[in-house]
CSV table of C-alpha atoms in Angstrom, one decimal:
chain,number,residue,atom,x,y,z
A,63,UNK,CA,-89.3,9.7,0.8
A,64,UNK,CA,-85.9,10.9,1.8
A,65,UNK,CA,-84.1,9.8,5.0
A,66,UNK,CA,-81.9,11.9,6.9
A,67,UNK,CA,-79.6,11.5,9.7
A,68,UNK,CA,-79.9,13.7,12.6
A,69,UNK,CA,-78.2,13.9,16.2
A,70,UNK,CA,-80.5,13.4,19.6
A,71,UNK,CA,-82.2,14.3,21.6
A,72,UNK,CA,-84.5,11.6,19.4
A,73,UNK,CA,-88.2,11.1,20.8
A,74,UNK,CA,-91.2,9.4,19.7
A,75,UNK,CA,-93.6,11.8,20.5
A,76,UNK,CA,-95.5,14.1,18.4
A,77,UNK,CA,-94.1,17.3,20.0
A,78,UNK,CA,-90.5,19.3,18.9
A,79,UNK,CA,-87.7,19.8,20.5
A,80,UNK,CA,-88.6,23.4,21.1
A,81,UNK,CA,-92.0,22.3,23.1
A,82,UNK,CA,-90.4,19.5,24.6
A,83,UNK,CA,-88.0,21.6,26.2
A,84,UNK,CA,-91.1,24.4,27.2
A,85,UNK,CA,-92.8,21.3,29.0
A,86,UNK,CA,-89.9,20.8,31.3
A,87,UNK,CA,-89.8,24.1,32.1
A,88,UNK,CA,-92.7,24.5,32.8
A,89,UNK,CA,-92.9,21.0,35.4
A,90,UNK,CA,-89.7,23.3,36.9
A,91,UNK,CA,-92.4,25.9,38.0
A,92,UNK,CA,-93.6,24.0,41.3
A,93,UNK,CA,-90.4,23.9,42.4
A,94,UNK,CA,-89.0,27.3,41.4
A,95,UNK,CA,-91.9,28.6,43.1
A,96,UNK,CA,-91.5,27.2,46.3
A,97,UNK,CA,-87.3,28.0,46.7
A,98,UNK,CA,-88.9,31.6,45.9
A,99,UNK,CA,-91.3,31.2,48.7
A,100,UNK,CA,-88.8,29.3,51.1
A,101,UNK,CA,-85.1,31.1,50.1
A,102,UNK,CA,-86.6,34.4,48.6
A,103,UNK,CA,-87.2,35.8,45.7
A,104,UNK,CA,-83.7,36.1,44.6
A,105,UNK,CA,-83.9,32.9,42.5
A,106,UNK,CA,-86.4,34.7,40.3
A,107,UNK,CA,-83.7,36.9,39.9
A,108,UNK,CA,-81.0,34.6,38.9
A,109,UNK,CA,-83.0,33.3,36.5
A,110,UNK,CA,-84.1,36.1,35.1
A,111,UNK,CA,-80.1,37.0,34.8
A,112,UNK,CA,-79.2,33.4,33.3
A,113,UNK,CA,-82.2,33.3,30.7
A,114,UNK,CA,-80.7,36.6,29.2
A,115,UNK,CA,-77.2,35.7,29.9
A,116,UNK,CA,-77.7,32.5,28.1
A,117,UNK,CA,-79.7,34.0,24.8
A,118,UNK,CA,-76.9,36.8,24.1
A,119,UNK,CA,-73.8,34.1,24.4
A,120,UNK,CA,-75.9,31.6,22.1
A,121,UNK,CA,-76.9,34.2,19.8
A,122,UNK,CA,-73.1,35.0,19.7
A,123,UNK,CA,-71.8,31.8,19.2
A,124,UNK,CA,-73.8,30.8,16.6
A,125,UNK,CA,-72.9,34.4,14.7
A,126,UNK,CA,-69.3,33.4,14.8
A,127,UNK,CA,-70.2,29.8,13.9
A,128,UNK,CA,-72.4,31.0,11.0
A,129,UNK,CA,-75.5,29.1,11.7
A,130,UNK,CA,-78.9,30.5,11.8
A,131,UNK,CA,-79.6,32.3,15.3
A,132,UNK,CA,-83.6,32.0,15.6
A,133,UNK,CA,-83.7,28.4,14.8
A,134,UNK,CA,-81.6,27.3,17.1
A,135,UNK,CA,-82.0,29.5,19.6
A,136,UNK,CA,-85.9,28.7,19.7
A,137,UNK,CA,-85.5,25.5,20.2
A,138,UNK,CA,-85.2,26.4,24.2
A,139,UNK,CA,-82.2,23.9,25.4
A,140,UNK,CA,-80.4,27.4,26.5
A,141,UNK,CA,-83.5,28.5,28.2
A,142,UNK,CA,-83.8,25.1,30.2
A,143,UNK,CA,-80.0,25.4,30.5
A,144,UNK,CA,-80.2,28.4,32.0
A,145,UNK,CA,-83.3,27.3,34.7
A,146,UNK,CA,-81.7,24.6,35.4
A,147,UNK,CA,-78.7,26.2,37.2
A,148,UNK,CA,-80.1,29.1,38.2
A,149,UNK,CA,-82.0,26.7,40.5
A,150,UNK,CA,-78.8,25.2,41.4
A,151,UNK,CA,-76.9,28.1,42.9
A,152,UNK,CA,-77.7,30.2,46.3
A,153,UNK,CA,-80.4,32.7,45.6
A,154,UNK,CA,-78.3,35.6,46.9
A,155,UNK,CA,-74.9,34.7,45.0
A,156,UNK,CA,-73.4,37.7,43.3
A,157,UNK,CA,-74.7,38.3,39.5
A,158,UNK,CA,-71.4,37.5,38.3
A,159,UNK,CA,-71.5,33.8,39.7
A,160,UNK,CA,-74.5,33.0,37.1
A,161,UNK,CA,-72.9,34.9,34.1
A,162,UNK,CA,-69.7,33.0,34.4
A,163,UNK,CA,-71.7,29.4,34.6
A,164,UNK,CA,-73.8,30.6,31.8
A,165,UNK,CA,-71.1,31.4,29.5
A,166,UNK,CA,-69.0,28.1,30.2
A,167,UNK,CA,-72.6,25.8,30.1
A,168,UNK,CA,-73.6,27.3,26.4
A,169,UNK,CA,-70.0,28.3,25.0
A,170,UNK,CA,-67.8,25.5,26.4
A,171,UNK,CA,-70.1,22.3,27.4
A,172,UNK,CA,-72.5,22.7,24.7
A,173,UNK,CA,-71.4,24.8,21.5
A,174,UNK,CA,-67.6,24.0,21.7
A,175,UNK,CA,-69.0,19.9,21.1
A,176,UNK,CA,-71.0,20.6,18.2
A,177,UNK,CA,-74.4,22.5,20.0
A,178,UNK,CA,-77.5,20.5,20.7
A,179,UNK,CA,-77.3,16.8,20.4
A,180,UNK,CA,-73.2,16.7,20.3
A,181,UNK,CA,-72.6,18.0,24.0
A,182,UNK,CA,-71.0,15.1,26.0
A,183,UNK,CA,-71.7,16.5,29.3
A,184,UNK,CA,-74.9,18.2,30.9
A,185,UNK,CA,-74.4,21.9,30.1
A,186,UNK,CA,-75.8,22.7,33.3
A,187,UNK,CA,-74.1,20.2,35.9
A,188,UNK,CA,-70.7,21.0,34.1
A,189,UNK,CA,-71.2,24.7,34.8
A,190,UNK,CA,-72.1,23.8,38.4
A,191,UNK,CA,-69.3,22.0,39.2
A,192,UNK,CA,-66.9,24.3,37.6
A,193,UNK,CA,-68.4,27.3,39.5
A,194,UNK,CA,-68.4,25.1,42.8
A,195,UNK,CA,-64.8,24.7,42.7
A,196,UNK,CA,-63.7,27.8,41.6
A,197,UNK,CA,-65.8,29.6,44.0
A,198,UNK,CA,-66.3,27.9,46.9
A,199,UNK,CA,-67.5,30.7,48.8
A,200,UNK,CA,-70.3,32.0,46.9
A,201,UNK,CA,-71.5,28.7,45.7
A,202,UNK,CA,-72.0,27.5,49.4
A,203,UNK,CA,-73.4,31.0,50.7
A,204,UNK,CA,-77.2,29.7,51.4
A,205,UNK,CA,-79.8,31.2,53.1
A,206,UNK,CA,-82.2,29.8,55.6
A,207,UNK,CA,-85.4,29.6,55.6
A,208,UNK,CA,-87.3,33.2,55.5
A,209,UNK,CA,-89.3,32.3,58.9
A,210,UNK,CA,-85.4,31.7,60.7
A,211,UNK,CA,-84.2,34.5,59.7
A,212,UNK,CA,-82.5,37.4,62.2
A,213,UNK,CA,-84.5,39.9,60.2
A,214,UNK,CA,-86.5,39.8,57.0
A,215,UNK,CA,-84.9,40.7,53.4
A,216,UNK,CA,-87.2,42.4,51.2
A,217,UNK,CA,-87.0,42.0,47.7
A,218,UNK,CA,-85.1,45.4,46.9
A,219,UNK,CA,-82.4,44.1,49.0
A,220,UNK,CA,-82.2,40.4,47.2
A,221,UNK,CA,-81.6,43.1,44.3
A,222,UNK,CA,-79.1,44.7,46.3
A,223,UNK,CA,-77.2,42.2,47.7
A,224,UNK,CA,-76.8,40.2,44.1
A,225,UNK,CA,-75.5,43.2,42.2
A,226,UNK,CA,-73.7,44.8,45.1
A,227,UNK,CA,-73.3,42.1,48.1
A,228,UNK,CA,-74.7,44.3,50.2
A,229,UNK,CA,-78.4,45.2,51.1
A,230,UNK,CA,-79.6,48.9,51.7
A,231,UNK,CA,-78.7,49.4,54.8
A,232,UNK,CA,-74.9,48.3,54.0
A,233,UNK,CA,-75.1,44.8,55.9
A,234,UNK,CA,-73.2,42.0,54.0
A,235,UNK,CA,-74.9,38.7,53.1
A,236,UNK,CA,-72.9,36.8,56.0
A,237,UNK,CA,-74.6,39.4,58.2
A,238,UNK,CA,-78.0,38.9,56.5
A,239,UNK,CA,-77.7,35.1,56.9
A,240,UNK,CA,-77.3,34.6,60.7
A,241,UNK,CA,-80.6,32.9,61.9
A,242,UNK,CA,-83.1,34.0,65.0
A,243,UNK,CA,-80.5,32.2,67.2
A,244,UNK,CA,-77.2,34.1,66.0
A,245,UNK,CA,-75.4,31.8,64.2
A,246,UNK,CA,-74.8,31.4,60.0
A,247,UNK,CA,-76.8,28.3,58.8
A,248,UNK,CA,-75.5,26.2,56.4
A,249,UNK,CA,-77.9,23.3,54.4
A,250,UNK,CA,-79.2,20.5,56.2
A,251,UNK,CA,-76.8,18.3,54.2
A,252,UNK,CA,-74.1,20.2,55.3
A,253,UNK,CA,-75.2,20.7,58.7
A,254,UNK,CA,-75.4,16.8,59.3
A,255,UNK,CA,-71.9,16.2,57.5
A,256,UNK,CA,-70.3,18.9,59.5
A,257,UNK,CA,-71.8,17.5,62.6
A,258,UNK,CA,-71.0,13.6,61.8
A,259,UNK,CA,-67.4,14.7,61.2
A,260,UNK,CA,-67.2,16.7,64.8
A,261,UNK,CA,-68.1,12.9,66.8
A,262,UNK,CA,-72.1,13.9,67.1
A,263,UNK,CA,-74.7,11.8,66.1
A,264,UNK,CA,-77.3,13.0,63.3
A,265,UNK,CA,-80.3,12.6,65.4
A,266,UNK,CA,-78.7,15.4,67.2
A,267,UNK,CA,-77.2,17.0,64.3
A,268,UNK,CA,-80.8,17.0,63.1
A,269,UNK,CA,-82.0,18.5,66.6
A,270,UNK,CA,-81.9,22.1,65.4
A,271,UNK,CA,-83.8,24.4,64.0
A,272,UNK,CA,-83.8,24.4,60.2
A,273,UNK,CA,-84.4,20.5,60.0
A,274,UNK,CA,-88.1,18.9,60.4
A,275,UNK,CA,-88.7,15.7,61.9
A,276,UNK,CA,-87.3,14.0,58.2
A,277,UNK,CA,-85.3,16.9,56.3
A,278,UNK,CA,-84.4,20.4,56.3
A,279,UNK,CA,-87.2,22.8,56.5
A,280,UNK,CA,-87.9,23.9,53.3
A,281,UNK,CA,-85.3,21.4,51.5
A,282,UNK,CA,-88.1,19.1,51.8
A,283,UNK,CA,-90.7,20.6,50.2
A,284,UNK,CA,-88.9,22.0,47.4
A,285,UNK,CA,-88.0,18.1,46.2
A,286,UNK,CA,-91.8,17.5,46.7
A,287,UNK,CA,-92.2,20.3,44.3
A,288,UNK,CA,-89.9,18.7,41.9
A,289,UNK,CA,-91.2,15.3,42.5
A,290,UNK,CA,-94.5,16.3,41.4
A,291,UNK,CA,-93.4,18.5,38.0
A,292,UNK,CA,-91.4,15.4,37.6
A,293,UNK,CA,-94.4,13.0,37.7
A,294,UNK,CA,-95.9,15.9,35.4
A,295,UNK,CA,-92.9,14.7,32.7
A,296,UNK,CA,-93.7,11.2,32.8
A,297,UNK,CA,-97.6,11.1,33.0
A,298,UNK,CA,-96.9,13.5,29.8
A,299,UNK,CA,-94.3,11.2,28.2
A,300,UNK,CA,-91.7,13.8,27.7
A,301,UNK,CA,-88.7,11.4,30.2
A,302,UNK,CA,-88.8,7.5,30.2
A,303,UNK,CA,-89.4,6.6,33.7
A,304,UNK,CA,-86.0,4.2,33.8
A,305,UNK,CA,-83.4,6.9,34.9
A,306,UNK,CA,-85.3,8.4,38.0
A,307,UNK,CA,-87.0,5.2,39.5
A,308,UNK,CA,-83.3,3.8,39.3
A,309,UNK,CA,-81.8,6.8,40.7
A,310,UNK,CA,-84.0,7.2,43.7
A,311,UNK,CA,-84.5,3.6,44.3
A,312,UNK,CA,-80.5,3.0,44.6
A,313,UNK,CA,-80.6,5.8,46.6
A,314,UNK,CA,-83.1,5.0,49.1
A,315,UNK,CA,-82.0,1.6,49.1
A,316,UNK,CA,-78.0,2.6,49.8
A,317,UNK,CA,-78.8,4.8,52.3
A,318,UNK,CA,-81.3,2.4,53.8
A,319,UNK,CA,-78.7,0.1,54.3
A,320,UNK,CA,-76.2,2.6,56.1
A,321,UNK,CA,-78.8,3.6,58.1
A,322,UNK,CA,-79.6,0.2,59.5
A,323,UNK,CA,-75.7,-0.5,59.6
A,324,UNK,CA,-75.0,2.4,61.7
A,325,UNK,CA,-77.7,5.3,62.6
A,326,UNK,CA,-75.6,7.2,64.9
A,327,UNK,CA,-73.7,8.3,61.3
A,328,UNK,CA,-76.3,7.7,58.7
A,329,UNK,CA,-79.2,9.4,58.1
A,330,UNK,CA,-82.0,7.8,56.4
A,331,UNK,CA,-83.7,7.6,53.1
A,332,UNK,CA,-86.3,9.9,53.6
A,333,UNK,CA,-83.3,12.3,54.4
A,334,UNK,CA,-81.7,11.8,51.1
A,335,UNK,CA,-84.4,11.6,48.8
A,336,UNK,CA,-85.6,15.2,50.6
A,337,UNK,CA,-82.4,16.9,51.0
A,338,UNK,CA,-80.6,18.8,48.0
A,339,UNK,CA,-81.1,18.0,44.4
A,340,UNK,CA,-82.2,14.8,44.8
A,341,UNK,CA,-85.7,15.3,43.0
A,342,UNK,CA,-83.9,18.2,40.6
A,343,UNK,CA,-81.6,15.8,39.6
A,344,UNK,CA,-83.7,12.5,39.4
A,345,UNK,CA,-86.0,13.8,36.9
A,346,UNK,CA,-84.9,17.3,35.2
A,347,UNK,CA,-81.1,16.7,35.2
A,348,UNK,CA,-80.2,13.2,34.8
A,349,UNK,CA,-83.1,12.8,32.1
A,350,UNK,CA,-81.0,15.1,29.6
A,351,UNK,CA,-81.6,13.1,26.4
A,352,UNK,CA,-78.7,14.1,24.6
A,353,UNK,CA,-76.0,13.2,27.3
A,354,UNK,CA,-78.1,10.1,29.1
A,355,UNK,CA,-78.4,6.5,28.1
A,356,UNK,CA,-80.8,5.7,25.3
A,357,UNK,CA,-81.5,1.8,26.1
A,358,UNK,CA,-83.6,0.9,28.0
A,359,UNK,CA,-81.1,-1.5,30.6
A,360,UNK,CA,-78.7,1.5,30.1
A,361,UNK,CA,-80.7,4.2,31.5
A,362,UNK,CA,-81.4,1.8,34.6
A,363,UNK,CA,-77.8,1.1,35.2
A,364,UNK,CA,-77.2,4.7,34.3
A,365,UNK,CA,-80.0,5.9,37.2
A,366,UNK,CA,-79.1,3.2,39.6
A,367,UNK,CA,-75.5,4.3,39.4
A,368,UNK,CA,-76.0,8.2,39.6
A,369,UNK,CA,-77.8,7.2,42.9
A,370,UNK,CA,-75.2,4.9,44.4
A,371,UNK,CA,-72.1,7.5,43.9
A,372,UNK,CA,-75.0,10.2,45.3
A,373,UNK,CA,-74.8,8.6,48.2
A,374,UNK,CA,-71.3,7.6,48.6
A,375,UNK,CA,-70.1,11.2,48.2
A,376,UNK,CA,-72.7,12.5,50.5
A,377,UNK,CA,-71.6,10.0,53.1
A,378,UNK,CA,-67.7,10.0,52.0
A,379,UNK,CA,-66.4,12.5,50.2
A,380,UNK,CA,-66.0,15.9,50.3
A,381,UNK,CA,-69.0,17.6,49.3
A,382,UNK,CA,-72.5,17.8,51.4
A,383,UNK,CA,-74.6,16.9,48.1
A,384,UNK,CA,-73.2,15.0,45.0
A,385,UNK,CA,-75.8,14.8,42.0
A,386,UNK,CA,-73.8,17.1,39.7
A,387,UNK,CA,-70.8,14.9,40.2
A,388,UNK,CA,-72.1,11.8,39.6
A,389,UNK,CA,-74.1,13.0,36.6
A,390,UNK,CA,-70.9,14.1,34.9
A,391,UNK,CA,-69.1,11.0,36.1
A,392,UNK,CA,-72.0,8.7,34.6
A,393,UNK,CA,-72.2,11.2,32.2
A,394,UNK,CA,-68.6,9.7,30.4
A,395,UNK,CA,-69.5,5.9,31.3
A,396,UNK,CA,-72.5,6.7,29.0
A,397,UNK,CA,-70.9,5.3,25.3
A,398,UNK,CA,-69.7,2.3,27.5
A,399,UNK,CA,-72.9,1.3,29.1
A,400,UNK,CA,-75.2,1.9,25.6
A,401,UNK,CA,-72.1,-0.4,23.7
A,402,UNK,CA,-73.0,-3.3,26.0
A,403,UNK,CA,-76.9,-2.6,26.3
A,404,UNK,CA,-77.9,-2.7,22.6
A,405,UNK,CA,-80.9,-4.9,22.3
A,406,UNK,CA,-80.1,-8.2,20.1
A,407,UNK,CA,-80.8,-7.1,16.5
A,408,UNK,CA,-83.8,-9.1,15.3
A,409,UNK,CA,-82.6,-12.7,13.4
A,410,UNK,CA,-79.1,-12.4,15.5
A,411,UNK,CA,-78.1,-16.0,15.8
A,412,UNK,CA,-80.4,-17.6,14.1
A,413,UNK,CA,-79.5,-20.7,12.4
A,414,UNK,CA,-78.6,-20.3,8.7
């Protein structure tokens, strides 16, 4: 019998890597489905873009790396790559915005390491945050919900507008996005930072109309649509259930705790656990076997800590939401916390 070493993602389940990754994608449909029916089709569209984006630049890189191309390239961590940020990004952001993410997630975050199971970094929060920063604009440019809308976008226009950044009819997508009351919406996160920072409270931040009586409309139900294909990946033992019980419990409990110390500034848990990519990241992002913990008290100081600096960033820094920074923060602690979470190796100690 001959023993081989090999890199992660390691799992102790009977399925590959290939249908490992399929099954996440697949608990991703809820969710994708529901931004579709709340943004607008246009994050069909962008992930229609990044899935072919990402299979020409791994099929490339692996050419010039001379590897096979249909092995790897079935395996499906570019696909779920690829999903993963398209979901991340506005709907309507230029074509361009998910090409450039793309082609740093597979060529520099993943490939440049090694490919699969080298990468030190999530492929798809590294491409994120570099595409946040270097285009602010675009990356913040989200739409309402359809119902608040000035006037409805068809789906030729979503088209439109993420090829040309313009619709039909010529309007811009800063025209498009002024809501029934005239005035350009940003997310509810935003929205409530915005407000805090301007001396108002965030029940009256939250007095408008894109929030519900605990979250943003439609913000809310698209992390109960990730919740659920979530529970889908643990019920089917594809993610441990360590990282996103400690991620949302240190969140809810953080922001439980600002909220009690001062509601005028602090919104609540329910807020926070409904509000961005709090689901998204909790159990499709921060779950990444290759670049997560792999003991057991690792991935719950890794999860508990992703939360905490969630919520200090929200509340602190600079951005509305914070998961892609604090999984790429957590994301380098990750050799640190495994070196001092190894479970005693059996006999240690004993008496000779």
């Amino acid at each position: 019998m001959k023993l081989t070493m090999a890199s992660s993602p390691h799992n102790h389940s009977q399925k590959s890597v290939s249908k490992l990754m399929i099954t996440v994608m697949c608990a991703c449909i809820p969710g994708i489905l529901t931004q579709a029916y709340f943004f607008g089709f246009g994050v069909l569209i962008q992930l229609i873009i990044a899935i072919i984006t990402a299979s020409l630049v791994e099929a490339a890189i692996l050419k010039l790396r001379n590897r096979p191309i249909l092995p790897s390239l079935s395996d499906g961590s570019a696909w779920l790559t690829a999903v993963l940020l398209a979901v991340s990004i506005p709907s309507l952001a230029p074509w361009w915005v998910i090409v450039v993410g793309i082609v740093f997630a597979i060529g520099m975050v993943k490939q440049l390491y090694g490919g699969l199971g080298f990468n030190l970094f999530n492929p798809a929060m590294g491409a994120y945050v570099l595409l946040l920063i270097s285009f602010p604009v675009q990356m913040t440019s989200w739409m309402p919900v359809d119902h608040l809308l000035a006037s409805p976008i068809s789906f030729l226009d979503q088209l439109t507008i993420i090829f040309t950044q313009t619709n039909s009819t010529g309007l811009t997508l800063d025209t498009l996005r002024t809501s029934i009351d005239g005035t350009t919406m940003a997310t509810p996160l935003d929205t409530v930072k915005t407000a805090v920072s301007q001396n108002l409270t965030v029940s009256e931040a939250m007095n408008q109309l894109q929030f519900s009586a605990y979250a943003g409309l439609g913000w809310q139900w698209v992390n109960v649509a990730y919740l659920i294909g979530g529970l889908y990946l643990l019920k089917a033992k594809v993610i441990n259930w360590h990282i996103p019980t400690a991620f949302i419990g240190a969140l809810a409990l953080c922001s439980a705790i600002g909220y009690i110390a001062d509601s005028g500034s602090q919104a609540g848990s329910l807020f926070h656990l409904l509000s961005g990519a709090t689901m998204l990241g909790a159990f499709f992002i921060a779950t990444d076997p290759v670049s997560a913990c792999t003991t057991d008290k690792g991935r719950l100081i890794f999860g508990a800590s992703i939360g905490v600096l969630v919520y200090v960033i929200r509340q602190f820094g600079g951005y509305p939401d914070a998961v892609a920074f604090a999984v790429l923060l957590l994301n380098m602690a990750v050799p640190l916390i495994d070196h001092y979470t190894q479970p005693r190796t059996y006999g240690h100690g004993a008496s000779k």
